[in-house]
Coordinates of C-alpha atoms in Angstrom, one line a residue:
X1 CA 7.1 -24.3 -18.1
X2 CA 8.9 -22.8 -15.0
X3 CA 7.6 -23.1 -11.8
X4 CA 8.4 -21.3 -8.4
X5 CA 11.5 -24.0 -8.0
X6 CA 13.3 -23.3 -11.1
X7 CA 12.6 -19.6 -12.2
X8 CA 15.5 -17.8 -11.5
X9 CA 15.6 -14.0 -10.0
X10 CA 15.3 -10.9 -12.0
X11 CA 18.7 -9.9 -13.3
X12 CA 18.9 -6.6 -11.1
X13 CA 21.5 -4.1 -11.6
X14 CA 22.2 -1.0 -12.6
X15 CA 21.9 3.0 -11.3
X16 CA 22.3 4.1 -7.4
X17 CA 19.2 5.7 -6.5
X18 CA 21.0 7.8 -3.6
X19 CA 22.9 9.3 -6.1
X20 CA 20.5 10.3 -8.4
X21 CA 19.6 13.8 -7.7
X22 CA 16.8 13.5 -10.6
X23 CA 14.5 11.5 -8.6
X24 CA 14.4 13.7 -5.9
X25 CA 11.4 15.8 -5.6
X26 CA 10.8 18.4 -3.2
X27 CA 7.2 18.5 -1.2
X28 CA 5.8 21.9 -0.6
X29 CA 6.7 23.7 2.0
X30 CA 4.3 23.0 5.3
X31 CA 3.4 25.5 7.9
X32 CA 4.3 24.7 12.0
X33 CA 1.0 24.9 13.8
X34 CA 1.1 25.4 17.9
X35 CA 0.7 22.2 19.8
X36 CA -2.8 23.0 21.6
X37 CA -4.2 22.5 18.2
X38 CA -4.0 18.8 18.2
X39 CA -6.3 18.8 20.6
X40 CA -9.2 21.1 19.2
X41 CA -12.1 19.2 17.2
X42 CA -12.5 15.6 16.5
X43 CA -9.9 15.5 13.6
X44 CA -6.4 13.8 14.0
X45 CA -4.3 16.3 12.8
X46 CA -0.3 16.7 12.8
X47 CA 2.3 20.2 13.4
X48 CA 1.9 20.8 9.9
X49 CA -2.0 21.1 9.6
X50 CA -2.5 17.7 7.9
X51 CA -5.4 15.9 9.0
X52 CA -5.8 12.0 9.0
X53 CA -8.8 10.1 8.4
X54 CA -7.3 7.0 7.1
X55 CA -5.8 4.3 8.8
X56 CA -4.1 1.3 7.1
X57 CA -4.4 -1.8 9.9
X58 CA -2.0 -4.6 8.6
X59 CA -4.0 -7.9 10.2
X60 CA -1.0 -9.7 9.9
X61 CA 2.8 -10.5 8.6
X62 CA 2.6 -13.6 6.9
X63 CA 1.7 -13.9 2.9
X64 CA 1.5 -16.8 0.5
X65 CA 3.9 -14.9 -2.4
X66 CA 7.7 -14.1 -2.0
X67 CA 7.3 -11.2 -4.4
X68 CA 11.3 -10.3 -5.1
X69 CA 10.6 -6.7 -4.5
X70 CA 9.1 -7.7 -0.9
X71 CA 11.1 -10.1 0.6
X72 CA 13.4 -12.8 0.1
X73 CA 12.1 -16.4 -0.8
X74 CA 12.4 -17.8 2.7
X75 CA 10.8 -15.2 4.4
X76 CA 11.9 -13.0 7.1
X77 CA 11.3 -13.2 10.6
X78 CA 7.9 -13.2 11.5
X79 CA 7.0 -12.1 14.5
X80 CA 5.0 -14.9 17.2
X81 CA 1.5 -14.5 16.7
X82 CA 1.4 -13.8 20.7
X83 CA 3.0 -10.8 19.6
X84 CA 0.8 -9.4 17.1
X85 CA -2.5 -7.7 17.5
X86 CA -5.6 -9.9 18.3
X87 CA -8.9 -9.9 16.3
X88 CA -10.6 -8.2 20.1
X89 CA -7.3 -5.8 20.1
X90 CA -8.2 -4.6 16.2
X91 CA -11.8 -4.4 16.6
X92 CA -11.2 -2.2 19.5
X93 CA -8.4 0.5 18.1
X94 CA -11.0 0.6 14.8
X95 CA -13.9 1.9 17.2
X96 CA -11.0 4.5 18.6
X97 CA -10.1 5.3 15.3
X98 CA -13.9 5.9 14.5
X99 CA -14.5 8.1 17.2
X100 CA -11.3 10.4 16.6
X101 CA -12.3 11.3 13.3
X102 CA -11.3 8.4 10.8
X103 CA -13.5 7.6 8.5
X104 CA -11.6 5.6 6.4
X105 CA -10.0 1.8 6.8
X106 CA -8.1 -0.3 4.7
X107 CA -7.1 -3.7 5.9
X108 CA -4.1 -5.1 4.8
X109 CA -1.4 -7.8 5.4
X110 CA 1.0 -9.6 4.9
X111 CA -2.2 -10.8 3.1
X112 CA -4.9 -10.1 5.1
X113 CA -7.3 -12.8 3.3
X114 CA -4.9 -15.1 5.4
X115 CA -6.3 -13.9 8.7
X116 CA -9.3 -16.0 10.0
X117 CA -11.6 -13.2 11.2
X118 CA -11.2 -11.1 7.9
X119 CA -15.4 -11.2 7.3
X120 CA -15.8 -10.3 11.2
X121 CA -13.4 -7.1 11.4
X122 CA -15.2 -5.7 8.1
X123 CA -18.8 -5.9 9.7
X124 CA -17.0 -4.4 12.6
X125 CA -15.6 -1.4 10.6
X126 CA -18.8 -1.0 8.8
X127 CA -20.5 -1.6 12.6
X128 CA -18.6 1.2 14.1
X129 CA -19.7 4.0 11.3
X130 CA -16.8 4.1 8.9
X131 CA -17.9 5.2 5.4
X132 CA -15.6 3.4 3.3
X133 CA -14.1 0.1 4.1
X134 CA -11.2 -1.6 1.7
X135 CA -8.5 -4.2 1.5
X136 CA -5.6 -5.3 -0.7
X137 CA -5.0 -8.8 -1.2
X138 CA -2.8 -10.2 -3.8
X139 CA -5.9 -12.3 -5.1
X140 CA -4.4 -15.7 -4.7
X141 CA -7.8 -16.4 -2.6
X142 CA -10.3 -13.9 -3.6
X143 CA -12.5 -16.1 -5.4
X144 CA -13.9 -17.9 -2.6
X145 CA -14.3 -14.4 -0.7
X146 CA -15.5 -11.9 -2.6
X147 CA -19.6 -12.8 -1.7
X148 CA -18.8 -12.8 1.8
X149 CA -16.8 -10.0 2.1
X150 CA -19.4 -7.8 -0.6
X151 CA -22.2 -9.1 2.2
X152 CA -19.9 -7.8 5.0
X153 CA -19.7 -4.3 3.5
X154 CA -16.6 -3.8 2.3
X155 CA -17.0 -1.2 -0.4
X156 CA -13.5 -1.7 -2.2
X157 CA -10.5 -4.1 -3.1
X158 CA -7.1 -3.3 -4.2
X159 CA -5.5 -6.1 -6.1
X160 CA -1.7 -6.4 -6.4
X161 CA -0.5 -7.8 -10.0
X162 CA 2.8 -6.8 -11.7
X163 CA 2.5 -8.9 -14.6
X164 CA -0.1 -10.3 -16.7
X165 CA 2.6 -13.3 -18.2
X166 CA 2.4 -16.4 -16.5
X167 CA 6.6 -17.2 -16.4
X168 CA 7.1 -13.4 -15.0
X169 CA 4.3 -14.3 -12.3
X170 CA 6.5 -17.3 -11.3
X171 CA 9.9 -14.5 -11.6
X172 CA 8.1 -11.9 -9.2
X173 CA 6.4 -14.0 -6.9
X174 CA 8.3 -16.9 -6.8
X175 CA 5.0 -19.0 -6.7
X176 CA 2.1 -19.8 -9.2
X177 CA -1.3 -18.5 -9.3
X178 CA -1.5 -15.9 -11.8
X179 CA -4.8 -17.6 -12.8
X180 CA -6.5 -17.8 -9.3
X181 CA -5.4 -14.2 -9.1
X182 CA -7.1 -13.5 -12.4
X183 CA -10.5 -15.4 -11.6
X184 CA -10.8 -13.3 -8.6
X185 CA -10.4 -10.1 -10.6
X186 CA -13.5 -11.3 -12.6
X187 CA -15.3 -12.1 -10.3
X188 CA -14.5 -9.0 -8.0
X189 CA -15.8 -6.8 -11.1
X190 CA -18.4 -8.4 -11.3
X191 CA -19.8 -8.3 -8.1
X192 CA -21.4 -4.9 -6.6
X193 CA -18.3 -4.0 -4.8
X194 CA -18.4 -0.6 -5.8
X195 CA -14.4 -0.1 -6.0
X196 CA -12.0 -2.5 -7.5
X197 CA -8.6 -1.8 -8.5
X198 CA -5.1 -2.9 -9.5
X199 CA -2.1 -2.1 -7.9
X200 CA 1.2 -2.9 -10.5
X201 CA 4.6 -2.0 -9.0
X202 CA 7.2 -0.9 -12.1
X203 CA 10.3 -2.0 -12.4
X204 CA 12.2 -1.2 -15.6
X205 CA 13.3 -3.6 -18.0
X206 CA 10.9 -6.4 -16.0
X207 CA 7.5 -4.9 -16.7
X208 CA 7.1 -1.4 -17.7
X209 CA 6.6 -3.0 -21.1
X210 CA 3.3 -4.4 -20.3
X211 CA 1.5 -0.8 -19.8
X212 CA -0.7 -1.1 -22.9
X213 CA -1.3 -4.5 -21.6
X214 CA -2.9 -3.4 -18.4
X215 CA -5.0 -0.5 -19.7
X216 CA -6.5 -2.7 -22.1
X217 CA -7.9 -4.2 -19.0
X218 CA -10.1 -1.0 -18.6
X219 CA -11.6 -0.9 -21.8
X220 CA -14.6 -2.6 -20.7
X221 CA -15.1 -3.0 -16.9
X222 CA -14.6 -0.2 -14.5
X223 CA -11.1 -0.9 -13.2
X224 CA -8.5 1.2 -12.1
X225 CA -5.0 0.4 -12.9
X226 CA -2.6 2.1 -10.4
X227 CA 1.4 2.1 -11.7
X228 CA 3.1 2.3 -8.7
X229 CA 7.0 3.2 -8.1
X230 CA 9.5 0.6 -7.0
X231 CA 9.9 1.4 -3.1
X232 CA 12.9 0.5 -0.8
X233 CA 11.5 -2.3 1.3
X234 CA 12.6 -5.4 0.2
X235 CA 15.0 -6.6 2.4
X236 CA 18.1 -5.6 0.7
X237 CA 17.6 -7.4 -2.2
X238 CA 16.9 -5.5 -5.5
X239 CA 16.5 -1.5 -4.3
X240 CA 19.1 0.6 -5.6
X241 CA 20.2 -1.5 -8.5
X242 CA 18.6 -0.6 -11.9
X243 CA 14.8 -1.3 -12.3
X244 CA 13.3 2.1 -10.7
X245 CA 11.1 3.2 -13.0
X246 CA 9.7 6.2 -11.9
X247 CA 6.1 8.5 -12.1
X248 CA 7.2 10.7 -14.8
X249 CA 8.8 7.9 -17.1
X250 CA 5.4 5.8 -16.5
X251 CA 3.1 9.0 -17.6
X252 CA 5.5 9.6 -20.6
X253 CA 5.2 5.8 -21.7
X254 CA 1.3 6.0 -21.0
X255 CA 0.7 8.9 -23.4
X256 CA 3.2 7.6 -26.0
X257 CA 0.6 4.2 -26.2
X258 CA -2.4 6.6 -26.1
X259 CA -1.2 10.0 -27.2
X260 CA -5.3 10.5 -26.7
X261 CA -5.7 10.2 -23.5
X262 CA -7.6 12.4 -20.8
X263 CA -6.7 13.3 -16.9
X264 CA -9.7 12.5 -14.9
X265 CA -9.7 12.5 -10.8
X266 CA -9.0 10.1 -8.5
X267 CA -7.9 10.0 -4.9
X268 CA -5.5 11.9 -3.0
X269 CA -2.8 9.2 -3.0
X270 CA -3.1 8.7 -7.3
X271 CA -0.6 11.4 -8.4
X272 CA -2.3 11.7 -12.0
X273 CA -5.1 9.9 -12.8
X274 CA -6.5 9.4 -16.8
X275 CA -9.0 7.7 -18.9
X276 CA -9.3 7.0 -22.0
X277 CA -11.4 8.3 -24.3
X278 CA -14.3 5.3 -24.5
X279 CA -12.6 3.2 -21.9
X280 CA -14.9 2.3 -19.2
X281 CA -12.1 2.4 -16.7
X282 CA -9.4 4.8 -15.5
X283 CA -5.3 4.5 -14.6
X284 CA -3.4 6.4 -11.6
X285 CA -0.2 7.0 -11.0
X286 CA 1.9 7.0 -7.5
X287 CA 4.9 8.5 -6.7
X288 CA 5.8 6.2 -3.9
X289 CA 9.1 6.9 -3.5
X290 CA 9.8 10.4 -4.9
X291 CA 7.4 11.4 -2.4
X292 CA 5.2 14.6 -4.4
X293 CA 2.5 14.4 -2.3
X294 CA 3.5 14.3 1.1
X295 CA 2.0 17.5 2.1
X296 CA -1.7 16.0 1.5
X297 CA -0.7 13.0 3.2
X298 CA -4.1 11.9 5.2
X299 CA -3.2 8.2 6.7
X300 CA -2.3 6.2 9.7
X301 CA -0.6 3.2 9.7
X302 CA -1.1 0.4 12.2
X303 CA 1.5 -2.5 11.6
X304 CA 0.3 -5.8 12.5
X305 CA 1.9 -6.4 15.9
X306 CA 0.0 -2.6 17.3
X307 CA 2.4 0.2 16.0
X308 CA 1.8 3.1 14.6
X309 CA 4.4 4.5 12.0
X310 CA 3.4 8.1 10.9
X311 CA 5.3 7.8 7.9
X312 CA 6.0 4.8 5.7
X313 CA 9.8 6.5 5.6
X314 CA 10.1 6.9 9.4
X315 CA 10.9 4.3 11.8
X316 CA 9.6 6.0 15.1
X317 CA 6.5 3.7 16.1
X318 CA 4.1 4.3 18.9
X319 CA 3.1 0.7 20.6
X320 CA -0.7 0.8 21.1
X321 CA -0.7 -3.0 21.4
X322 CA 1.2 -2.1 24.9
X323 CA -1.2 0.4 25.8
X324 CA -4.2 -2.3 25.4
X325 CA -3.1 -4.7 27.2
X326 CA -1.6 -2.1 30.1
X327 CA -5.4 -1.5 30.4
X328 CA -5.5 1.9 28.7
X329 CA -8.8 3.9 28.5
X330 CA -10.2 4.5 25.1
X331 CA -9.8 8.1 25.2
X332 CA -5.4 7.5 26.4
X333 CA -5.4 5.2 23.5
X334 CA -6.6 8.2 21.2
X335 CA -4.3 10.8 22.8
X336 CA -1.5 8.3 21.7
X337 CA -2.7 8.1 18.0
X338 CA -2.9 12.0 18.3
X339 CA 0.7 12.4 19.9
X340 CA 2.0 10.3 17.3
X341 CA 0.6 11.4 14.4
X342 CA 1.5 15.2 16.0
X343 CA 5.0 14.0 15.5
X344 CA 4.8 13.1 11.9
X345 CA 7.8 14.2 9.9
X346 CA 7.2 16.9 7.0
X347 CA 7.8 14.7 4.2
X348 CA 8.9 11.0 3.9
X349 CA 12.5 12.5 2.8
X350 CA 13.0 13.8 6.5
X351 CA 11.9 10.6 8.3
X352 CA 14.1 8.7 6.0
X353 CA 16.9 10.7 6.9
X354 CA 15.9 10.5 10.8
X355 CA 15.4 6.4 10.7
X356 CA 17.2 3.3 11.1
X357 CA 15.3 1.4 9.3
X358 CA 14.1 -1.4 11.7
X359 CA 12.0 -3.0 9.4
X360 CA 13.0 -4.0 6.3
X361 CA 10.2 -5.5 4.6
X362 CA 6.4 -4.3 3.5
X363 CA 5.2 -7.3 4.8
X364 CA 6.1 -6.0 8.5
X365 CA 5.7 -2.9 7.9
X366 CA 1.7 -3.1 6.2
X367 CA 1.3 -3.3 2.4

């Protein structure tokens, strides 16, 4: 059996990304709006006429897997916990968020079932009025959470698994636990959390084989699988070399496995979203990297040290940490998410272009 010590890396190599033109999807064209207009209603809303009532708060940096796509096995440089927000700092920007409009929260990390105050900031999104409050974890220590964080209020998880084979769990993650990952899925479904779903990041030759593998998982419990594509944030190590597998290849090897199978709806992020035909559950599709739907784009991010990033491409951040603890009013921390969000680039191919890419992992950035 390998373990985390002896399993070697994915062999990745292969095709250069930046010069494949095929992968390369344009985003409508958006519409320039006057600046006055960020400031009429309660809505966050950018130049464009996008408006944002979702905010992803990474509660941390630090994780328990080294998943090969993510980062390298000995980590990356974490920043001092000094430096990142505190559980009275997150409670506060959520009950700013709140009352500019956002009505949605997901909490993530790192792994966010690592922070201690997990249970407390849920009651406090719940507290403040926001309708739907989620998380992604990569399961590891769901089991012995998912009562208290269903008695908190949280109304939906997001699991992270790319493989359902115990020797590629050890491959991607470079640890074990692909059965405490599983228990927790069980146990997740069957509590009355009311969402619960499974986020599996493709990567050709590795695990796009294992499709039929994971819809068979929603043949009986109401689960949503969600094939995500292979982004570049992982420290340099494997982007650009071979294993994209992208939205249109996964919907083409989904309907070759069940030629049968039905488009449904889903949320705004799930590019195509299916059922099949006596399955209780449902599969979505994201186009993380060739970027379709950038023009309904709807969220904030808040990385765990106080910054926002308007675009998961775009390196301009926006320090609200600084602005706390320089003894900013709620209403100039709102005008802040507002100016930064005004600045959001049209699509996440611009901001690319613009950045430097500061941060080159998802773990800093907020899964």
């Amino acid at each position: 059996m390998e373990t985390a010590e002896s399993a070697p890396d994915p062999d990745f190599s292969g095709i250069d990304l930046e010069r494949d033109t095929d992968l390369v999807r344009s985003t409508k064209t958006l519409i320039h709006k006057p600046v006055s207009s960020a400031l009429n209603g309660n809505l966050i809303i950018d130049q464009f006429g996008r408006t944002f009532e979702y905010v992803r708060i990474a509660l941390n940096e630090r994780c328990n897997l080294r998943c090969v796509y993510c980062m390298p096995e000995e980590g990356v440089d974490f920043l001092p916990q000094n430096d990142l927000l505190t559980t009275d700092e997150i409670m506060r920007l959520i009950s700013v968020l709140s009352e500019n409009g956002v009505s949605r929260i997901r909490f993530t990390g790192g792994e966010p079932l690592l922070h201690k105050d997990i249970i407390s900031l849920v009651e406090c999104a719940v507290g403040t009025g926001i309708k739907s409050v989620h998380m992604t974890t990569n399961g590891l220590m769901l089991k012995k959470h998912v009562k208290p964080l269903f008695d908190a209020g949280l109304t939906g998880i997001n699991i992270s698994l790319d493989t359902l084979d115990h020797q590629k769990f050890v491959k991607i993650t470079r640890r074990e636990g692909l059965e405490q990952v599983m228990e927790g899925l069980r146990l997740a479904l069957a509590s009355p959390i009311p969402s619960v779903k499974m986020n599996v990041v493709f990567m050709r030759d590795f695990n796009h084989k294992e499709i039929g593998e994971f819809l068979e998982l929603t043949r009986d419990d109401p689960l949503t699988i969600r094939f995500i594509e292979l982004m570049p944030f992982d420290a340099h190590q494997i982007w650009k070399t071979g294993k994209f597998f992208g939205a249109e290849k996964i919907e083409e090897e989904v309907r070759r496995i069940y030629p049968d199978i039905e488009t449904d709806s889903g949320t705004a992020t799930e590019h195509r979203i299916f059922k099949i035909p006596g399955y209780a559950g449902k599969v979505g599709i994201i186009p993380a990297f060739t970027r379709s739907l950038c023009g309904e784009c709807n969220r904030i991010r808040v990385t765990a040290d106080g910054k926002i990033r308007n675009c998961l491409y775009s390196d301009d951040e926006f320090d609200l940490k600084r602005l706390i603890q320089n003894g900013a009013t709620d209403m100039e921390i709102g005008k802040e998410i507002r100016r930064a969000m005004w600045m959001k680039p049209e699509d996440g191919w611009v901001a690319q272009r613009q950045g430097n890419h500061g941060r080159e992992s998802m773990t800093q950035i907020g899964g």
